[in-house]
Structures are given as structure tokens and as C-alpha cells.
Short mmCIF file of C-alpha atoms in Angstrom, two decimals:
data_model
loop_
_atom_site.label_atom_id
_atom_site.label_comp_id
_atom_site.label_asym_id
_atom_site.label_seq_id
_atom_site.Cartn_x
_atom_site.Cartn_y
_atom_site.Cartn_z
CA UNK Y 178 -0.38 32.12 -70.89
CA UNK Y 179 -4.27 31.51 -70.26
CA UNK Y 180 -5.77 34.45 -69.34
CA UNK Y 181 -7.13 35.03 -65.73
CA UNK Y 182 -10.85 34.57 -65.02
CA UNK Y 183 -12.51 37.96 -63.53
CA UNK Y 184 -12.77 37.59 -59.72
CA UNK Y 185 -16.25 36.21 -58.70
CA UNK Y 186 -18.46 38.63 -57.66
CA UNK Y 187 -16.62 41.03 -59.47
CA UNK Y 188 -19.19 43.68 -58.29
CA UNK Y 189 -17.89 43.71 -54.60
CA UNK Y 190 -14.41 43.85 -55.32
CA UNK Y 191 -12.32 47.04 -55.16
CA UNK Y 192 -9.05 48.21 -55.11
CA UNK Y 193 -6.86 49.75 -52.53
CA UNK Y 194 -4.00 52.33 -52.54
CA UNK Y 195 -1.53 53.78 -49.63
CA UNK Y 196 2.08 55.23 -48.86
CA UNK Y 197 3.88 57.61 -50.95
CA UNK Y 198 1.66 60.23 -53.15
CA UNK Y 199 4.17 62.92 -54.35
CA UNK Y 200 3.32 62.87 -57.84
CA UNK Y 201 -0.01 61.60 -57.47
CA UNK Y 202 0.48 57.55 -58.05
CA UNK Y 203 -1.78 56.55 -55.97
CA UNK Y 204 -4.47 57.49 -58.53
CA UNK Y 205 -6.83 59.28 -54.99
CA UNK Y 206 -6.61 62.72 -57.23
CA UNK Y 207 -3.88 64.75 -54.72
CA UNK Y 208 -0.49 64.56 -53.96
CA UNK Y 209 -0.52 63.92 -49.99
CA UNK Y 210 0.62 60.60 -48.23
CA UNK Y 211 -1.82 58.40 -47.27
CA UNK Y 212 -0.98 55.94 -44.00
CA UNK Y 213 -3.98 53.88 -44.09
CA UNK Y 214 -5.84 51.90 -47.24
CA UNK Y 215 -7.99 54.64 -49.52
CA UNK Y 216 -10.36 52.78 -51.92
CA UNK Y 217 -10.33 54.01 -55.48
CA UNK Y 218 -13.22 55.25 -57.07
CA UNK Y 219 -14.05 52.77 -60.08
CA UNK Y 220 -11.85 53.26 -63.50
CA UNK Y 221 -12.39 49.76 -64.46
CA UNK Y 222 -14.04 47.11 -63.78
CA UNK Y 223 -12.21 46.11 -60.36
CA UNK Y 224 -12.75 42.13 -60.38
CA UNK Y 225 -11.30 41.89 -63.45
CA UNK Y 226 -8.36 43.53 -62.42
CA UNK Y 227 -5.00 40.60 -63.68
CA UNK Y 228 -1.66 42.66 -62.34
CA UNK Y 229 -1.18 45.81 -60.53
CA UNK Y 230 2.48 47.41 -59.93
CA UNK Y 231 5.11 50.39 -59.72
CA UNK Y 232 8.06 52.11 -60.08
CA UNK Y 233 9.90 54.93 -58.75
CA UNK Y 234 6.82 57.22 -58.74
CA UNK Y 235 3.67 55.81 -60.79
CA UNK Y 236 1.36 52.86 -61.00
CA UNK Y 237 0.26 50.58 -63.32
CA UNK Y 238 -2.63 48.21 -63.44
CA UNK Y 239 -3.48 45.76 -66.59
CA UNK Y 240 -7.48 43.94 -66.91
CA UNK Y 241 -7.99 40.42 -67.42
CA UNK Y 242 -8.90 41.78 -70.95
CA UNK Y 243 -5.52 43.43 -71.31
CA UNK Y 244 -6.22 47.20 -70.81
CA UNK Y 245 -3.76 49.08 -69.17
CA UNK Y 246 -4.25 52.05 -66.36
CA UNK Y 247 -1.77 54.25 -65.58
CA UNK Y 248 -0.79 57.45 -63.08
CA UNK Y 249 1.86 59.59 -61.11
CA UNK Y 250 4.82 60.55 -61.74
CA UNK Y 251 5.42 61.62 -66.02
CA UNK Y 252 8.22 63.77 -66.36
CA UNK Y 253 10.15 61.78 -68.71
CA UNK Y 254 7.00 60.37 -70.33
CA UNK Y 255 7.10 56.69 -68.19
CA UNK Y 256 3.33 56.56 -68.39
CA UNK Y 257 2.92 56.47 -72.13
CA UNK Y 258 0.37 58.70 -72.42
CA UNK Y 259 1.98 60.31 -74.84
CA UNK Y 260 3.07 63.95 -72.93
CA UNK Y 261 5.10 64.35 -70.07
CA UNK Y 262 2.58 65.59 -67.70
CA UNK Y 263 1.98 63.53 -64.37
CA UNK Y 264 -1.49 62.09 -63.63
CA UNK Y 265 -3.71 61.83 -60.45
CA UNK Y 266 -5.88 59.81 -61.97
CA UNK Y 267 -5.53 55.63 -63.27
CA UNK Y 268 -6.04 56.84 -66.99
CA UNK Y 269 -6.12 54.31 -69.86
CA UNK Y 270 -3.08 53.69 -71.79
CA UNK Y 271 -5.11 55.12 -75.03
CA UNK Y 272 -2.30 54.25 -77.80
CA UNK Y 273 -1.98 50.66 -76.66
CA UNK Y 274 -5.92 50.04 -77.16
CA UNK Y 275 -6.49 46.92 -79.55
CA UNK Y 276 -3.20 45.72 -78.29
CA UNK Y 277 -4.07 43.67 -75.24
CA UNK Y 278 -1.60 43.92 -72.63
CA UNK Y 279 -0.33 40.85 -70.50
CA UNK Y 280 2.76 41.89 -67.80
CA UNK Y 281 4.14 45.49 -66.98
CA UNK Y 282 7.15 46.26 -65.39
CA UNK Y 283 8.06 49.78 -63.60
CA UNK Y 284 11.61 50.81 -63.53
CA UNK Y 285 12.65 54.55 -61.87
CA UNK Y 286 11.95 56.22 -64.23
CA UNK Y 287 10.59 54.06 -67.16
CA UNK Y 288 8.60 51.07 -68.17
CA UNK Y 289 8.41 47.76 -69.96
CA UNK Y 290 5.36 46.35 -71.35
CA UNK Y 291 4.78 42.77 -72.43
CA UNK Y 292 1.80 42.31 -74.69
CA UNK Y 293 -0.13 38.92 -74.89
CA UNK Y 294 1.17 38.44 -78.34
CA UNK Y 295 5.29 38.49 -76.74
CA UNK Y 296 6.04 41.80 -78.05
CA UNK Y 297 7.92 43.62 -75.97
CA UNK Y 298 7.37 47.76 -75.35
CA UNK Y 299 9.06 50.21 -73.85
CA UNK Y 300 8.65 54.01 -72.95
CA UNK Y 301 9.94 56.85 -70.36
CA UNK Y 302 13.77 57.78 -69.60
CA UNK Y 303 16.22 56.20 -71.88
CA UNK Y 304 19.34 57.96 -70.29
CA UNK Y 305 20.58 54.58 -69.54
CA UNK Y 306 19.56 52.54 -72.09
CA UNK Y 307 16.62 51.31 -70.49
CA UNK Y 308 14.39 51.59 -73.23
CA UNK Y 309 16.20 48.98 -75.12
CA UNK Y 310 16.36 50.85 -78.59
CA UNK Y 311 20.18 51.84 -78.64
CA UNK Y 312 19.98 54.88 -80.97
CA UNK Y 313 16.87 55.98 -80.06
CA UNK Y 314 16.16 59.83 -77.86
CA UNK Y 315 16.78 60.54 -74.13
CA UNK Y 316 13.18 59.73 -73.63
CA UNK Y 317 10.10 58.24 -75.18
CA UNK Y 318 6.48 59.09 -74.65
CA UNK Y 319 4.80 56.77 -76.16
CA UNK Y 320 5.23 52.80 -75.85
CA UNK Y 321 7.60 51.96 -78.69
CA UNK Y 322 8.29 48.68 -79.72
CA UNK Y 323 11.91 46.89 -78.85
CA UNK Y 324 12.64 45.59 -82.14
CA UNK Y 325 15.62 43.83 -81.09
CA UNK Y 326 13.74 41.18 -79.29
CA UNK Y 327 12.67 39.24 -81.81
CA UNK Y 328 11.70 35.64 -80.31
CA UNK Y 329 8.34 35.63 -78.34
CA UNK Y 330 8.85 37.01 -74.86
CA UNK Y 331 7.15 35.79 -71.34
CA UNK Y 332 8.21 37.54 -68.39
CA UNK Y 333 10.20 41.15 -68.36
CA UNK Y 334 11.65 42.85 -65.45
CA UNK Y 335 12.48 46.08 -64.59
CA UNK Y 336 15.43 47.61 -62.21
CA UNK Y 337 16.89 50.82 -61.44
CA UNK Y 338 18.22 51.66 -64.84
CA UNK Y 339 18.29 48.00 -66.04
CA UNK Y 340 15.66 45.62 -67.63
CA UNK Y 341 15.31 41.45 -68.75
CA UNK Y 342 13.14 39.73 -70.83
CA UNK Y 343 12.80 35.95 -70.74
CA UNK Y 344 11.37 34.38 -74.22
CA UNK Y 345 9.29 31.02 -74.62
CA UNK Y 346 12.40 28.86 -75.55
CA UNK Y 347 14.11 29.67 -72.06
CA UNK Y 348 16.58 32.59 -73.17
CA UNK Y 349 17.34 35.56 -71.01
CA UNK Y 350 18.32 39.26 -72.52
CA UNK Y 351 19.06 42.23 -70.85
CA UNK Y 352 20.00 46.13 -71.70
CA UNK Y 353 20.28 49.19 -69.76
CA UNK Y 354 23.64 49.99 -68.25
CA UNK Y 355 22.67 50.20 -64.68
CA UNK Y 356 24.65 47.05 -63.14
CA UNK Y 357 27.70 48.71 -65.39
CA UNK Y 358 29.42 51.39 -63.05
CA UNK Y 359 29.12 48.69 -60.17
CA UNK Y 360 30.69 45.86 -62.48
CA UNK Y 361 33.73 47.89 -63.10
CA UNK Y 362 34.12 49.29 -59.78
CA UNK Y 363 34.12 45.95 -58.14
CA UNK Y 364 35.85 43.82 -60.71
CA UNK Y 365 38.71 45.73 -61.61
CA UNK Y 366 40.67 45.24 -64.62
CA UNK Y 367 38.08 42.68 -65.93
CA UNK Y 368 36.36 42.59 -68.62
CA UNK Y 369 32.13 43.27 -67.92
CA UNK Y 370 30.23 41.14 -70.22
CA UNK Y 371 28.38 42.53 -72.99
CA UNK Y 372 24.50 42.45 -71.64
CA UNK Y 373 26.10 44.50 -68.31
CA UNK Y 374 26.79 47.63 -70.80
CA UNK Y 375 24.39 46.91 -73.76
CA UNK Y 376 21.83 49.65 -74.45
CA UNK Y 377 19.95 47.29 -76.56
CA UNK Y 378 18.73 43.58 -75.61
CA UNK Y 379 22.20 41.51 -75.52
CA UNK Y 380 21.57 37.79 -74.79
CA UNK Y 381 22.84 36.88 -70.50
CA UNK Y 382 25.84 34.39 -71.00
CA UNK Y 383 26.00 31.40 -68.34
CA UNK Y 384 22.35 30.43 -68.71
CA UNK Y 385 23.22 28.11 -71.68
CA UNK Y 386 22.12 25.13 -69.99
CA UNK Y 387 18.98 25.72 -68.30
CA UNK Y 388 15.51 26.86 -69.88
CA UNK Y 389 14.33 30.33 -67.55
CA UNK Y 390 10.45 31.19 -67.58
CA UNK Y 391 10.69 34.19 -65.42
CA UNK Y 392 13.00 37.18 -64.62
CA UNK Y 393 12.97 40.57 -61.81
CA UNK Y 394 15.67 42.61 -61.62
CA UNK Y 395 16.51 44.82 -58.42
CA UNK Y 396 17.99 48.68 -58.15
CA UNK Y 397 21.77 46.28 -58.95
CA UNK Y 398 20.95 42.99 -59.85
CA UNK Y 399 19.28 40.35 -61.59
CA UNK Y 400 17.70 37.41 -61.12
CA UNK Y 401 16.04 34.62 -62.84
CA UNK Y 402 14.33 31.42 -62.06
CA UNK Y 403 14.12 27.72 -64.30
CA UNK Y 404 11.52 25.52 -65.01
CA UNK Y 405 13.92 23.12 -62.95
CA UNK Y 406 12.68 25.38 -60.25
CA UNK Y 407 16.45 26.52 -59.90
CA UNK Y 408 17.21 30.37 -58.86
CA UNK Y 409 20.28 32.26 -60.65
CA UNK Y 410 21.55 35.51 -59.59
CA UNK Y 411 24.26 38.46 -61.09
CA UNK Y 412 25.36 41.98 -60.06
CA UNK Y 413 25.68 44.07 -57.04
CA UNK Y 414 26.25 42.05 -53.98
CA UNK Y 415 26.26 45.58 -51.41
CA UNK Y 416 24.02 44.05 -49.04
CA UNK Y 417 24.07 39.95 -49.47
CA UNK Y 418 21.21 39.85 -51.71
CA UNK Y 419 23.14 37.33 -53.92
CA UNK Y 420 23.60 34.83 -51.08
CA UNK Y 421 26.92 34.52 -51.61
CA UNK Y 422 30.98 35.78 -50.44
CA UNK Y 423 31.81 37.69 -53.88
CA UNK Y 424 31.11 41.22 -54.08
CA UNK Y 425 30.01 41.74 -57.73
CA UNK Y 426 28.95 38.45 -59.89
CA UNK Y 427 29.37 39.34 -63.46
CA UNK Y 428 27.53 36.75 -64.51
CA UNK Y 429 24.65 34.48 -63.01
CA UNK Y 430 25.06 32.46 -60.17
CA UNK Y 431 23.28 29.39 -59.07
CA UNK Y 432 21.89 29.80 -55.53
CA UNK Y 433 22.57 26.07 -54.02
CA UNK Y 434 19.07 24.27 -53.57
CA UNK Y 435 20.34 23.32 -50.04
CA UNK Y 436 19.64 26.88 -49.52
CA UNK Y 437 16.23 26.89 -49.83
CA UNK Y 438 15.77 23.23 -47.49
CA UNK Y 439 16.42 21.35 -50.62
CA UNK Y 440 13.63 22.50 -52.19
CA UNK Y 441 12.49 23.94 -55.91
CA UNK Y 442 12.08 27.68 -55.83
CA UNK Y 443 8.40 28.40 -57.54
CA UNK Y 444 8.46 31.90 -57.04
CA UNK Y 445 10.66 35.03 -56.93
CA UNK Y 446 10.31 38.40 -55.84
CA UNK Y 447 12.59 41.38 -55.55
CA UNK Y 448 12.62 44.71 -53.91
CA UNK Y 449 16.22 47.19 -54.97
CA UNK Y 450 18.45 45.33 -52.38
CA UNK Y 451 16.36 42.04 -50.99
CA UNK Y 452 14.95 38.88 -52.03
CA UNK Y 453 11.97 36.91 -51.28
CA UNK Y 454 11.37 33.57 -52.84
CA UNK Y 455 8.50 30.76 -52.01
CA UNK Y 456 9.35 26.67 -52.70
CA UNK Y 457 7.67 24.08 -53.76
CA UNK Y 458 5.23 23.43 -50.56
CA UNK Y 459 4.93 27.28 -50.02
CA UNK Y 460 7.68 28.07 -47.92
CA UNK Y 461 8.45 31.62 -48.30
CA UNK Y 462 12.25 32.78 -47.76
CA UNK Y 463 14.11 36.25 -47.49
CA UNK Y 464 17.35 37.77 -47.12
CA UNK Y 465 19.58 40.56 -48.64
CA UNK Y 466 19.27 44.06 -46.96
CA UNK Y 467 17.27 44.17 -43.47
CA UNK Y 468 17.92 47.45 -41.73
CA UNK Y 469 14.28 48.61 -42.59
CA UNK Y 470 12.79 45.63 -41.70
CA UNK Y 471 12.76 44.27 -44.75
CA UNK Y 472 12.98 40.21 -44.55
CA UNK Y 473 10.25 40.15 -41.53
CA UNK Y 474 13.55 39.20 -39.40
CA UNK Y 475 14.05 41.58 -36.63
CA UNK Y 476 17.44 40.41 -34.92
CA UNK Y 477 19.00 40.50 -38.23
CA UNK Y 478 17.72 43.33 -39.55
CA UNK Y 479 19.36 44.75 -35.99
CA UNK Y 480 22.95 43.14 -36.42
CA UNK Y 481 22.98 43.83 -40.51
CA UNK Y 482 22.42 47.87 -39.54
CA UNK Y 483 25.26 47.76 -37.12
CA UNK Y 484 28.06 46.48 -39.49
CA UNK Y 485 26.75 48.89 -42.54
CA UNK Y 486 26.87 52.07 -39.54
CA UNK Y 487 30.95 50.45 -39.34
CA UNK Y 488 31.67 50.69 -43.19
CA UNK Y 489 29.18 51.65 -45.74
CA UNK Y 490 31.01 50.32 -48.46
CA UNK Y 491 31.38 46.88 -47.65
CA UNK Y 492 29.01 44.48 -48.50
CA UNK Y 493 26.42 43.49 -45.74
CA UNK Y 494 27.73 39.85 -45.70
CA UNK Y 495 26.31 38.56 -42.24
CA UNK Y 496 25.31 35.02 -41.87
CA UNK Y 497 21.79 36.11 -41.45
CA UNK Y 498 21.08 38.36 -44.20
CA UNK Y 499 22.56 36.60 -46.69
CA UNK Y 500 21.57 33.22 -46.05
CA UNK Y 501 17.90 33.08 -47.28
CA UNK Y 502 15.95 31.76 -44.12
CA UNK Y 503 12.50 31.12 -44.20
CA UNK Y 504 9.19 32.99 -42.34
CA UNK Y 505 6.92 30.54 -41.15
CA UNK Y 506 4.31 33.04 -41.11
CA UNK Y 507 4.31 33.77 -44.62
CA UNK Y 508 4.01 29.75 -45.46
CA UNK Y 509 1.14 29.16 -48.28
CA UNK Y 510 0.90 33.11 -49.39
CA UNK Y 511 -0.47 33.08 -52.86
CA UNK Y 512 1.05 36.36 -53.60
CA UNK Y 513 3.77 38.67 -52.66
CA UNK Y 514 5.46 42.02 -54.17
CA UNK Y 515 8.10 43.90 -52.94
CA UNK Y 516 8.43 47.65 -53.03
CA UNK Y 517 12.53 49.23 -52.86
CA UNK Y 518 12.32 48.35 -49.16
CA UNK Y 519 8.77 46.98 -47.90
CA UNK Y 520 6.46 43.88 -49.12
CA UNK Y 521 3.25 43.06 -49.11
CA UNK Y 522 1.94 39.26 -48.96
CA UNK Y 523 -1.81 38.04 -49.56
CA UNK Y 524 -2.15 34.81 -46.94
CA UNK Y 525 -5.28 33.42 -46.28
CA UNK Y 526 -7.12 35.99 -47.98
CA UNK Y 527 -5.49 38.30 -45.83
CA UNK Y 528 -3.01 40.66 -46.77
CA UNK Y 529 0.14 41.34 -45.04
CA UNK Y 530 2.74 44.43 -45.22
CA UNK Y 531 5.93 44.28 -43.05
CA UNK Y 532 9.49 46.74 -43.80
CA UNK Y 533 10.32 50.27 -44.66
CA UNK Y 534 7.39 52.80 -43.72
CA UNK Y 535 8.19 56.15 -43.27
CA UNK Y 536 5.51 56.89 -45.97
CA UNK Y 537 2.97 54.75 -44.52
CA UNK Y 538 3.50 52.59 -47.39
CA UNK Y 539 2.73 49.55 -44.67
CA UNK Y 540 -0.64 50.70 -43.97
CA UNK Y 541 -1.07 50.97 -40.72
CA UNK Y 542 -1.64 54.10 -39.87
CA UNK Y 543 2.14 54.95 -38.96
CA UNK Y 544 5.35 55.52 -40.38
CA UNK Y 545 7.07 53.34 -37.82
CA UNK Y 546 8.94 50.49 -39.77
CA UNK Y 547 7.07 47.22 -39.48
CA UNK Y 548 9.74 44.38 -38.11
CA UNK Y 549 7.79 41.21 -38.45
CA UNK Y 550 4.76 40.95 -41.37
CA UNK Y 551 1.99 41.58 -39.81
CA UNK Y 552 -1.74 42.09 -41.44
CA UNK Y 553 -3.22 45.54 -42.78
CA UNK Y 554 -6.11 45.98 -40.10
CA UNK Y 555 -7.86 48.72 -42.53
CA UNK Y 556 -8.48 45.65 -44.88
CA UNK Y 557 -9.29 42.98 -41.92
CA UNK Y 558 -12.87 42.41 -43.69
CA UNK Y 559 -11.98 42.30 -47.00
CA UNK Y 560 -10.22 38.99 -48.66
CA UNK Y 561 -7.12 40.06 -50.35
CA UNK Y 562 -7.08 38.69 -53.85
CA UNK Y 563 -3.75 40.90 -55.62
CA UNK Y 564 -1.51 43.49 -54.36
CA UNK Y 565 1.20 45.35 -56.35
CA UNK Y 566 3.92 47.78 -54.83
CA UNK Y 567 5.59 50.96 -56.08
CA UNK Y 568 9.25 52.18 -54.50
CA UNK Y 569 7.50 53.36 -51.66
CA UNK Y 570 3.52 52.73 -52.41
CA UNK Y 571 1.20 49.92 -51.95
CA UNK Y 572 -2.08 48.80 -53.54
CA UNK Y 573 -4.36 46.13 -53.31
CA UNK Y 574 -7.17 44.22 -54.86
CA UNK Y 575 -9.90 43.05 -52.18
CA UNK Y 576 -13.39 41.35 -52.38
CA UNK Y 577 -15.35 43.39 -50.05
CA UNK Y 578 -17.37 41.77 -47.59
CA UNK Y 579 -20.97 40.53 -48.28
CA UNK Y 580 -23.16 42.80 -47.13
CA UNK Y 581 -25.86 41.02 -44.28
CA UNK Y 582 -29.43 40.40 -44.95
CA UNK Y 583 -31.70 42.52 -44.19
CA UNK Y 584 -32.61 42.85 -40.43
CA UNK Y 585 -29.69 40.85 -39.29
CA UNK Y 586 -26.56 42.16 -37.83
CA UNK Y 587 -22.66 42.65 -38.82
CA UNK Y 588 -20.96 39.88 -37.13
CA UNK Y 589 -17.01 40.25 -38.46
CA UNK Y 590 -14.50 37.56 -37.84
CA UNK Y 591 -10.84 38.21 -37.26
CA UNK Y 592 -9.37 36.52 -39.95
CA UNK Y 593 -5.79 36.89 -38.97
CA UNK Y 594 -3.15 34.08 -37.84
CA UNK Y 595 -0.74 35.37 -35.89
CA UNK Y 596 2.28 36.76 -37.60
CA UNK Y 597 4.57 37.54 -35.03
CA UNK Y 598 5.61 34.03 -34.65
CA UNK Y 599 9.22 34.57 -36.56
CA UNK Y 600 10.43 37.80 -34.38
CA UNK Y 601 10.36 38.43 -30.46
CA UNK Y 602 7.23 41.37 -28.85
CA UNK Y 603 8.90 44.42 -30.34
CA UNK Y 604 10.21 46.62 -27.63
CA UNK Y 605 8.69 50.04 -29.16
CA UNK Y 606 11.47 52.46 -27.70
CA UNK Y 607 13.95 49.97 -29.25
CA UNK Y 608 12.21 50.26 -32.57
CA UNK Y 609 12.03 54.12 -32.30
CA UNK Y 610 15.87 54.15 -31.77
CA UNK Y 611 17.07 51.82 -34.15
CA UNK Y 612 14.58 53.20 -36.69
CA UNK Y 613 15.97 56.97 -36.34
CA UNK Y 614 19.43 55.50 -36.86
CA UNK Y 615 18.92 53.71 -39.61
CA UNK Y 616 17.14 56.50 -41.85
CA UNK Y 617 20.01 58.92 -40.73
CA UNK Y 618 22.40 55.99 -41.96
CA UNK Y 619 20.34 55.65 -45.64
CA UNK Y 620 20.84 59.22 -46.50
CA UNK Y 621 24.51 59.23 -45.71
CA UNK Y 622 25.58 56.09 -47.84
CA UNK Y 623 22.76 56.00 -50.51
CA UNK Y 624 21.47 59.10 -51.59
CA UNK Y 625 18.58 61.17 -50.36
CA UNK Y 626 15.07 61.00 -49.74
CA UNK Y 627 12.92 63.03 -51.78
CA UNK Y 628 8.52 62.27 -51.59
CA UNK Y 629 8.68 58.96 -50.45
CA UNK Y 630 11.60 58.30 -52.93
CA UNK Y 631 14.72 57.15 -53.28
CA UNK Y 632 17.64 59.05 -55.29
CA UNK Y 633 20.93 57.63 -55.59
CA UNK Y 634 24.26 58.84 -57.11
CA UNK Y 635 25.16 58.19 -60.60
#
């Protein structure tokens, strides 16, 4: 892959971070929440800043000239620094230097790194295999290499407890056992496939035909897109993020192209239990779980709560939610990530944050859930050029505004469409209600909440 050019201007640009702090991953040197934008004091240099992204409770951030930065959260040595000490601080990746770094990918509790050269890496908890090396320790604190994957790798992925690789001639693997007590709770008396319980790389079977360049995995599923521009899914189905009836899919699934207005998916994106994927002339669609606000769908997001509050344990199969529908407001973005429940979107310039906030993780200054995407006012005057997202943290690359001439004024232009255009005027005691119910609802049927955090049974 050709190496990304260093913004222009390079000098003014700088990056962001917000939401979630408990173990110190938004690299601001404490451990307190922040609910609007903080810029970072300078650990590289910030236009040439290629990917930035996180896990359960740290950050990563790779160069254009493929250093890596890490922080936060270190207890089972996920940061591969080499001790299991957590860090305030973006700190180079010192045993990776000379080895130039092109993709990382942030589990829970671990992480996958793809070098330029297709080697795959991987370091932090290994309790589920997610390390890939299947006789290797309960943990790893330095990046080791996955010697299994032998073919040149372009895109990795990391879930839950779960991780993918694609490689250059179009072949997916997986390993970690994460999907695994799911698969044999839902398919009973059948048989998982072999890369659903491997603990080291084990090729996905049903792919055969089709050539995959990139692959994301979610807290219980997979997902990976063609060059054909064709979108297959497998795994959990809890809350219709596999647009389809079954409950489990063992193995991948195509998602019909009528789907997505008969058109080629370019793009995929995944937060732990929703979807977001853009087409061919930029159409941007969501679905899967909603009751946090998660697809920018508010009526839905409504009427998928409501059936989950009736039975937990069923999958959240409504029409809406697990249809994938598109946003019209989010037409043309140029980038998107997903967090375990919220999203940010750069359109315009301007970046966007809509979902789960009760960690100010949306950056507006609240921890009200955001219904509809709707743009970060902190960053109004700066042009949005990446953004990355942890479980429940947020960070962005901007260009900060030119600075005016001497002895003329600040004029600043509101650079923002309007984004409500997708959802009704938001009824705020509504939102309050609904909002209270549904985080009372997530720590009954999914675990707890611990530091802007998720936790779920095992």
C-alpha cells in the first residue's frame, strides 16, 4: 500500500482526544473524563499522523513513516512496551523501531499490529487465544511475531477476544475463541468450524470464491468486504448486526447488494454490536444495535430498546435495525470509526460524533446520548482530516485554522450542514427518559460498567 503523504501544513495540524480516561488513554497525563476536545501536546509530528485507534482502554496512533505511539490501559502488557504498567502519555513503541508499522488493531485487552512488510504482530492478553500463537503464555509484553501467518497480510482486525487477517491473494484467517461460547450456545448439537475455536490463525471456510482486501471484527462477529465490493458477515446475531433472520451464522454470509440500493460496499466499519458501511457514490448505511443511539436513527433506536427491555435474550431482529438503511447526512464522509457504541465521521472537513455518551466520548460537552450525528462544535474551526475511536474514547486529527494577518480580524465561518435531517427535533425530556432506561437495561443483560468500559460475562 503507498504510503500516505504528511498533511499539508503539517505545522498547524494537531490532534484531539475526549471521553473515557480511566487508565489514562487519552494520552492528556491524568485519569479524569474529558467531555469536550483536549489538544495533545506534540509527541510526533502531528501532520504526519497515517491511523489513530483503540481498544478497551488504550490508544494507538502509527506516522506516515510507520512509528507507533501508544498509552492507557497496560495491565496485561497490550501496549508493548514491554512491562505491564499503564501510560498517560502517547509513548513510542521502542522495540518495534526500524520496523515501520502500517495498520493497528485494538482488541479488549490486546493488540494486532500489521507492519508494512505483511508481518503480522501481536501482544497483550492471550487468555483467549487472541494473540494467535497457540502455545504461547497468558500474556505477552512485547509485540511477538504470529508465525503462523505466513502469506503477506493487508488488513487485520480486532474484536472482543477474536482477531482476522486478510493476505494479498484474498484469504481470510482468524483465531481467538471469542465467537466460540456463542457458536455453541446458539447452534446446538452442531459442529463450530475450526477458525471459531482456533487459538492460532485457521483459514475462514465459505470465502473460497471471492478475493477479500479488508476485514473488522466486532465484540461477536466478523466481517469482511471483496474487491467485488461485496460485504460477508459470521457470528453473533444478538442485536441484527448480521442483517439477517438466523441467530448465530457459523460461517460468512453474503449481505444481498439490494441491501445496500444495489450498490458496491467500499467501506466497512464496526463498533461491538453495529455496522456502518459507505457504497460506491458515498452513501453511508447503519444498522445492528440502536438503543444508544448508535445508527444516527432515533425512532429505531426507540422501538429496538423496547423489544430488548421484553426479552434480553432474543435477538434484536426489528425491521429497522437490521435492515441497513442509509443517513443522508453522512453521504460523501471520507472517514468514519466506530467506538463499542458511538462513531465519529469526518464530512466536509468537519467531524461528526453521534451514539453512546455517558463518558462524553461524543464531545459535546455532555453525557447525554447523541440520537442523530451531529458535528463536534469544540472543533467547528478546525478541518477534520482523521479520527480514531477507543470502546468509549474519541480522538481526532485537525488542521487548525490559519491564523489572520496581522491587523485584520477573526472572521469564522460555520462550516456545518445540517445533520439533523435523518431524525425528528429531539424532545429532550424524551431523550432523558429513554436514555436512563436504556443504561439501567445494559447493565442488567450485558455486564457492567466500569471507567467508561464495558465488561461482559465469560
Amino acid at each position: 500500500m503507498e504510503r500516505e503523504r504528511c498533511a499539508s501544513g503539517a505545522a498547524s495540524a494537531a490532534l484531539f482526544a475526549w471521553g473515557a480516561n480511566s487508565y489514562g488513554q487519552l494520552g492528556l497525563g491524568h485519569k479524569e473524563d474529558v467531555l469536550l476536545p483536549q489538544q495533545l501536546n506534540d509527541f510526533c509530528e502531528p501532520g504526519c499522523v497515517r491511523r489513530i485507534t483503540g481498544g478497551g482502554g488504550h490508544s494507538a496512533v502509527v506516522t506516515d513513516g510507520g512509528g507507533l505511539f501508544v498509552c492507557g490501559l497496560n495491565k496485561d502488557g497490550q501496549l508493548g512496551l514491554g512491562h505491564t504498567e499503564n501510560v498517560l502519555y502517547f509513548t513510542p513503541c521502542t522495540s518495534l523501531l526500524g520496523c515501520p508499522i502500517q495498520q493497528v488493531a485494538c482488541g479488549w485487552d490486546f493488540t494486532i499490529i500489521l507492519t508494512e512488510g505483511g508481518q503480522v504482530l501481536s501482544c497483550g492478553s492471550n487468555l483467549f487465544g487472541q494473540l494467535g500463537v497457540p502455545h504461547g503464555p497468558r500474556r505477552c509484553v512485547v509485540p511477538q511475531v504470529i508465525e503462523l501467518l505466513r502469506e503477506k497480510v493487508v488488513c487485520i482486525a480486532a474484536g472482543l477476544r477474536h482477531a482476522l487477517a486478510a493476505t494479498a491473494s484474498g484469504i481470510v484467517f482468524q483465531w481467538g475463541t471469542g465467537l466460540a461460547s456463542s457458536g455453541r450456545r446458539l447452534c446446538p448439537g452442531q459442529t463450530l468450524p475450526l477458525f471459531l475455536t482456533a487459538k492460532e490463525p485457521s483459514r475462514v471456510t465459505g470465502l473460497e470464491n471471492s478475493k477479500v482486501r479488508c476485514v473488522l471484527a466486532g465484540s461477536d462477529h466478523s466481517a469482511s468486504l471483496t474487491d467485488a465490493g461485496e460485504l460477508y458477515v459470521w457470528g453473533s446475531n444478538k442485536h441484527g448486526q448480521l442483517a439477517t433472520q438466523a441467530v448465530f451464522l457459523p460461517v460468512p454470509q453474503k449481505i444481498e447488494v439490494h441491501c445496500f440500493q444495489n450498490e458496491k460496499v467500499t467501506a466497512i466499519w464496526s463498533g461491538w454490536t453495529h455496522l456502518v458501511a459507505q457504497t460506491e457514490t458515498g452513501k453511508v448505511f447503519t444498522w445492528g444495535r440502536a438503543d444508544y443511539g448508535q445508527l444516527g436513527r432515533k425512532l429505531e433506536a426507540q422501538e429496538g430498546w423496547k423489544q430488548e427491555e421484553q426479552d434480553s435474550s432474543l435477538p434484536c431482529l426489528t425491521p429497522q435495525n437490521s435492515v441497513p438503511s442509509s443517513l443522508l447526512c453522512l453521504t460523501g464522509a471520507t472517514e468514519v470509526s466506530c467506538g463499542s457504541e458511538h462513531n465519529l465521521a469526518v464530512i466536509g472537513g468537519s467531524c461528526y460524533s453521534w451514539g453512546w455518551n455517558e463518558h462524553g466520548m461524543c464531545g459535546d460537552g455532555t453525557e447525554a446520548n447523541i440520537w442523530a450525528p451531529m458535528p463536534v462544535q469544540a472543533l467547528r474551526s478546525s478541518l477534520g482530516l482523521h479520527v480514531g475511536c477507543g470502546a468509549g474514547h474519541s480522538l481526532a486529527l485537525c488542521q487548525l485554522p490559519a491564523l489572520p494577518a496581522l491587523g485584520q480580524g477573526l472572521k469564522v465561518m460555520d462550516p456545518f450542514p445540517d445533520a439533523t435531517e435523518d431524525a425528528e427535533s429531539q424532545d429532550s425530556g424524551q431523550r432523558e427518559k429513554l436514555e436512563g432506561k436504556t443504561i439501567r437495561n445494559f447493565n442488567q443483560s450485558e455486564g457492567s460498567r466500569s471507567g467508561g468500559l464495558v465488561t461482559e460475562s465469560i
